[in-house]
Amino acid sequence: MDFSKELITWYRNNKRDLPWRDTNDAYLIWLSEIILQQTRVEQGMPYFYKFSDIFPTVKRFSEASEDQILSLWQGLGYYSRGRNMLKTAKKVMTDFNGVFPTTYIDLITLTGIGEYTAAAISSFSSNEAKAVVDGNVYRLLARYFGISIPINSTAGKKKFQVVANDLLNIKNAGEHNQAMIEFGAIQCKPKKPNCEICPFITSCYAYQHQKINELPVKLNK
């Protein structure tokens, strides 16, 4: 079975209608990625609309005051995200001539953008072949391949990244990554996953070995 082909077919038939999926504008994708950090989609959606309406471009964002940004951010928590966004917007204006970067190597230099976010923005905006691995993807990979290495261990993170890289659809990286995340979010859920209508039911290690509730494994605190 072509895993990526099956996954993308599922995605096209089942994906949620989310506004940041209708664009390849790296600035708007950045807005969504930062807002959705530690935040549910339902909670973050109104903030995405608010910020994108008030600041339709990175230039407009860079011209805002910190007080204005934090006022608009109120209710999301983790206010350092808002402060870092303003720093990033200003750096885009000075270091990138006002054009929000789309390559991983440039994105990773911006304040508040780590490996995951840089991979996501570059993949979604310019189809850069970077595998995006978040909690949803960890869960999907752990269950499907039967990976029992703790996901929050150094060895685990390395293993999952290698597996994600191997699965990546190089020609259609952006949609593949979106599909991986969406599948974990609404199909291969943490609790009560929809196994009975899963396209991978016959090849999923966790389902075949009755380990759905045991994978993924996390380190004890």
Short mmCIF file of N, CA and C in Angstrom, two decimals, residues 54-151:
data_model
loop_
_atom_site.label_atom_id
_atom_site.label_comp_id
_atom_site.label_asym_id
_atom_site.label_seq_id
_atom_site.Cartn_x
_atom_site.Cartn_y
_atom_site.Cartn_z
N ILE A 54 -6.78 42.67 11.13
CA ILE A 54 -6.15 43.92 11.59
C ILE A 54 -4.77 44.10 10.98
N PHE A 55 -4.05 42.98 10.83
CA PHE A 55 -2.69 43.02 10.27
C PHE A 55 -2.63 42.10 9.05
N PRO A 56 -3.14 42.54 7.90
CA PRO A 56 -3.17 41.67 6.72
C PRO A 56 -1.80 41.36 6.13
N THR A 57 -0.79 42.13 6.53
CA THR A 57 0.57 41.91 6.03
C THR A 57 1.56 41.95 7.20
N VAL A 58 2.72 41.40 6.98
CA VAL A 58 3.74 41.42 8.01
C VAL A 58 4.21 42.85 8.28
N LYS A 59 4.15 43.69 7.28
CA LYS A 59 4.52 45.10 7.46
C LYS A 59 3.58 45.77 8.46
N ARG A 60 2.29 45.55 8.32
CA ARG A 60 1.33 46.12 9.24
C ARG A 60 1.54 45.58 10.65
N PHE A 61 1.85 44.30 10.74
CA PHE A 61 2.11 43.69 12.04
C PHE A 61 3.32 44.33 12.69
N SER A 62 4.37 44.53 11.91
CA SER A 62 5.62 45.08 12.45
C SER A 62 5.45 46.50 12.98
N GLU A 63 4.44 47.21 12.49
CA GLU A 63 4.21 48.59 12.89
C GLU A 63 3.36 48.72 14.15
N ALA A 64 2.86 47.60 14.65
CA ALA A 64 2.02 47.61 15.85
C ALA A 64 2.89 47.83 17.09
N SER A 65 2.25 48.28 18.15
CA SER A 65 2.95 48.40 19.43
C SER A 65 2.79 47.09 20.19
N GLU A 66 3.70 46.85 21.12
CA GLU A 66 3.59 45.62 21.92
C GLU A 66 2.29 45.62 22.72
N ASP A 67 1.89 46.77 23.22
CA ASP A 67 0.64 46.84 23.98
C ASP A 67 -0.55 46.45 23.11
N GLN A 68 -0.54 46.87 21.85
CA GLN A 68 -1.64 46.52 20.95
C GLN A 68 -1.68 45.02 20.70
N ILE A 69 -0.52 44.44 20.46
CA ILE A 69 -0.45 43.00 20.21
C ILE A 69 -0.94 42.22 21.43
N LEU A 70 -0.47 42.60 22.60
CA LEU A 70 -0.84 41.86 23.82
C LEU A 70 -2.31 42.06 24.17
N SER A 71 -2.85 43.21 23.83
CA SER A 71 -4.29 43.44 24.06
C SER A 71 -5.12 42.51 23.19
N LEU A 72 -4.73 42.39 21.92
CA LEU A 72 -5.44 41.50 21.00
C LEU A 72 -5.24 40.03 21.38
N TRP A 73 -4.11 39.75 22.00
CA TRP A 73 -3.75 38.38 22.38
C TRP A 73 -4.50 37.92 23.64
N GLN A 74 -5.08 38.85 24.36
CA GLN A 74 -5.68 38.55 25.65
C GLN A 74 -6.65 37.37 25.57
N GLY A 75 -6.47 36.40 26.47
CA GLY A 75 -7.30 35.21 26.50
C GLY A 75 -6.62 33.98 25.96
N LEU A 76 -5.51 34.16 25.22
CA LEU A 76 -4.78 33.02 24.66
C LEU A 76 -3.72 32.47 25.61
N GLY A 77 -3.24 33.33 26.51
CA GLY A 77 -2.17 32.88 27.42
C GLY A 77 -0.82 32.82 26.73
N TYR A 78 0.20 32.46 27.51
CA TYR A 78 1.57 32.39 26.96
C TYR A 78 1.88 33.66 26.16
N TYR A 79 1.85 34.79 26.85
CA TYR A 79 1.98 36.09 26.19
C TYR A 79 3.34 36.28 25.51
N SER A 80 4.31 35.46 25.87
CA SER A 80 5.60 35.57 25.19
C SER A 80 5.47 35.29 23.71
N ARG A 81 4.46 34.52 23.32
CA ARG A 81 4.23 34.25 21.90
C ARG A 81 3.94 35.55 21.15
N GLY A 82 3.10 36.39 21.74
CA GLY A 82 2.78 37.66 21.11
C GLY A 82 3.99 38.57 21.00
N ARG A 83 4.77 38.62 22.07
CA ARG A 83 5.99 39.45 22.04
C ARG A 83 6.96 38.95 20.99
N ASN A 84 7.12 37.63 20.92
CA ASN A 84 8.04 37.06 19.94
C ASN A 84 7.57 37.30 18.51
N MET A 85 6.26 37.29 18.32
CA MET A 85 5.73 37.55 16.98
C MET A 85 6.09 38.95 16.51
N LEU A 86 6.01 39.92 17.42
CA LEU A 86 6.35 41.29 17.05
C LEU A 86 7.83 41.39 16.70
N LYS A 87 8.68 40.71 17.47
CA LYS A 87 10.12 40.70 17.17
C LYS A 87 10.36 40.09 15.79
N THR A 88 9.67 38.99 15.50
CA THR A 88 9.83 38.32 14.21
C THR A 88 9.38 39.22 13.07
N ALA A 89 8.23 39.87 13.23
CA ALA A 89 7.73 40.75 12.17
C ALA A 89 8.72 41.87 11.86
N LYS A 90 9.29 42.44 12.89
CA LYS A 90 10.27 43.51 12.70
C LYS A 90 11.53 42.98 12.00
N LYS A 91 11.94 41.77 12.36
CA LYS A 91 13.13 41.19 11.73
C LYS A 91 12.88 40.86 10.26
N VAL A 92 11.67 40.42 9.95
CA VAL A 92 11.33 40.15 8.55
C VAL A 92 11.45 41.44 7.73
N MET A 93 11.03 42.55 8.31
CA MET A 93 11.12 43.83 7.60
C MET A 93 12.57 44.27 7.39
N THR A 94 13.41 44.06 8.41
CA THR A 94 14.79 44.54 8.31
C THR A 94 15.72 43.57 7.60
N ASP A 95 15.54 42.27 7.87
CA ASP A 95 16.49 41.27 7.36
C ASP A 95 16.04 40.58 6.08
N PHE A 96 14.73 40.62 5.80
CA PHE A 96 14.21 39.90 4.63
C PHE A 96 13.42 40.83 3.70
N ASN A 97 13.70 42.12 3.80
CA ASN A 97 13.08 43.11 2.91
C ASN A 97 11.55 43.05 2.91
N GLY A 98 10.99 42.70 4.07
CA GLY A 98 9.55 42.67 4.21
C GLY A 98 8.86 41.47 3.60
N VAL A 99 9.64 40.51 3.12
CA VAL A 99 9.06 39.28 2.54
C VAL A 99 9.21 38.14 3.53
N PHE A 100 8.10 37.60 3.99
CA PHE A 100 8.18 36.54 4.98
C PHE A 100 8.86 35.31 4.36
N PRO A 101 9.92 34.80 4.99
CA PRO A 101 10.68 33.69 4.40
C PRO A 101 9.87 32.41 4.31
N THR A 102 10.24 31.59 3.34
CA THR A 102 9.52 30.31 3.13
C THR A 102 10.45 29.11 3.23
N THR A 103 11.72 29.33 3.50
CA THR A 103 12.65 28.20 3.61
C THR A 103 12.97 27.91 5.07
N TYR A 104 13.14 26.66 5.36
CA TYR A 104 13.43 26.23 6.73
C TYR A 104 14.65 26.95 7.30
N ILE A 105 15.70 27.04 6.50
CA ILE A 105 16.96 27.61 6.98
C ILE A 105 16.81 29.08 7.39
N ASP A 106 15.91 29.80 6.75
CA ASP A 106 15.65 31.19 7.12
C ASP A 106 14.65 31.28 8.28
N LEU A 107 13.63 30.48 8.21
CA LEU A 107 12.58 30.51 9.24
C LEU A 107 13.11 30.19 10.62
N ILE A 108 14.05 29.25 10.70
CA ILE A 108 14.57 28.81 11.99
C ILE A 108 15.36 29.91 12.69
N THR A 109 15.71 30.96 11.98
CA THR A 109 16.46 32.07 12.57
C THR A 109 15.54 33.08 13.26
N LEU A 110 14.24 32.94 13.07
CA LEU A 110 13.29 33.92 13.60
C LEU A 110 12.86 33.59 15.03
N THR A 111 12.63 34.62 15.82
CA THR A 111 12.27 34.45 17.22
C THR A 111 10.93 33.73 17.36
N GLY A 112 10.91 32.72 18.23
CA GLY A 112 9.68 31.99 18.49
C GLY A 112 9.38 30.89 17.50
N ILE A 113 10.27 30.67 16.53
CA ILE A 113 10.07 29.61 15.54
C ILE A 113 11.10 28.51 15.77
N GLY A 114 10.60 27.35 16.18
CA GLY A 114 11.48 26.20 16.39
C GLY A 114 11.44 25.25 15.21
N GLU A 115 11.97 24.06 15.40
CA GLU A 115 12.10 23.10 14.30
C GLU A 115 10.74 22.72 13.72
N TYR A 116 9.77 22.46 14.60
CA TYR A 116 8.44 22.06 14.11
C TYR A 116 7.82 23.18 13.28
N THR A 117 7.79 24.39 13.83
CA THR A 117 7.13 25.50 13.17
C THR A 117 7.83 25.87 11.86
N ALA A 118 9.15 25.82 11.85
CA ALA A 118 9.90 26.12 10.63
C ALA A 118 9.58 25.09 9.54
N ALA A 119 9.50 23.83 9.93
CA ALA A 119 9.17 22.78 8.97
C ALA A 119 7.75 22.96 8.45
N ALA A 120 6.83 23.29 9.35
CA ALA A 120 5.43 23.45 8.96
C ALA A 120 5.27 24.61 7.98
N ILE A 121 5.82 25.77 8.32
CA ILE A 121 5.66 26.94 7.45
C ILE A 121 6.30 26.72 6.08
N SER A 122 7.50 26.16 6.08
CA SER A 122 8.19 25.94 4.80
C SER A 122 7.46 24.91 3.94
N SER A 123 6.94 23.90 4.59
CA SER A 123 6.22 22.85 3.87
C SER A 123 4.90 23.36 3.32
N PHE A 124 4.13 24.07 4.17
CA PHE A 124 2.80 24.52 3.76
C PHE A 124 2.85 25.69 2.78
N SER A 125 3.89 26.51 2.86
CA SER A 125 3.95 27.70 1.99
C SER A 125 4.67 27.44 0.67
N SER A 126 5.70 26.60 0.69
CA SER A 126 6.48 26.41 -0.53
C SER A 126 6.74 24.94 -0.87
N ASN A 127 6.05 24.04 -0.18
CA ASN A 127 6.17 22.60 -0.44
C ASN A 127 7.59 22.09 -0.19
N GLU A 128 8.32 22.75 0.70
CA GLU A 128 9.66 22.26 1.03
C GLU A 128 9.54 20.88 1.67
N ALA A 129 10.43 19.98 1.29
CA ALA A 129 10.35 18.59 1.73
C ALA A 129 10.88 18.42 3.15
N LYS A 130 10.11 18.93 4.12
CA LYS A 130 10.44 18.79 5.53
C LYS A 130 9.28 18.09 6.22
N ALA A 131 9.55 16.96 6.86
CA ALA A 131 8.50 16.24 7.58
C ALA A 131 8.14 17.00 8.85
N VAL A 132 6.86 17.20 9.07
CA VAL A 132 6.36 17.92 10.24
C VAL A 132 5.87 16.90 11.27
N VAL A 133 6.44 16.96 12.46
CA VAL A 133 6.09 15.97 13.49
C VAL A 133 5.59 16.69 14.74
N ASP A 134 4.27 16.60 14.98
CA ASP A 134 3.70 17.13 16.21
C ASP A 134 3.09 15.98 17.00
N GLY A 135 2.33 16.29 18.05
CA GLY A 135 1.76 15.24 18.89
C GLY A 135 0.85 14.31 18.12
N ASN A 136 0.10 14.86 17.17
CA ASN A 136 -0.79 14.02 16.37
C ASN A 136 -0.01 13.04 15.50
N VAL A 137 1.09 13.51 14.96
CA VAL A 137 1.92 12.66 14.10
C VAL A 137 2.64 11.60 14.93
N TYR A 138 3.15 11.99 16.10
CA TYR A 138 3.76 11.00 16.99
C TYR A 138 2.80 9.84 17.26
N ARG A 139 1.56 10.18 17.57
CA ARG A 139 0.57 9.16 17.92
C ARG A 139 0.28 8.25 16.72
N LEU A 140 0.08 8.85 15.56
CA LEU A 140 -0.19 8.06 14.36
C LEU A 140 0.95 7.11 14.05
N LEU A 141 2.18 7.61 14.08
CA LEU A 141 3.33 6.77 13.76
C LEU A 141 3.54 5.68 14.80
N ALA A 142 3.38 6.03 16.07
CA ALA A 142 3.57 5.04 17.14
C ALA A 142 2.60 3.88 16.98
N ARG A 143 1.36 4.20 16.72
CA ARG A 143 0.34 3.15 16.58
C ARG A 143 0.52 2.35 15.30
N TYR A 144 0.71 3.05 14.21
CA TYR A 144 0.77 2.35 12.92
C TYR A 144 1.98 1.42 12.83
N PHE A 145 3.14 1.91 13.29
CA PHE A 145 4.36 1.12 13.16
C PHE A 145 4.71 0.34 14.44
N GLY A 146 3.95 0.55 15.50
CA GLY A 146 4.24 -0.15 16.75
C GLY A 146 5.53 0.31 17.39
N ILE A 147 5.77 1.61 17.36
CA ILE A 147 7.00 2.17 17.95
C ILE A 147 6.79 2.38 19.44
N SER A 148 7.54 1.67 20.26
CA SER A 148 7.34 1.72 21.71
C SER A 148 8.41 2.53 22.44
N ILE A 149 9.27 3.21 21.67
CA ILE A 149 10.24 4.10 22.30
C ILE A 149 9.49 5.33 22.80
N PRO A 150 9.71 5.77 24.04
CA PRO A 150 9.00 6.94 24.56
C PRO A 150 9.13 8.13 23.62
N ILE A 151 8.01 8.78 23.33
CA ILE A 151 8.02 9.86 22.34
C ILE A 151 8.76 11.10 22.82
#
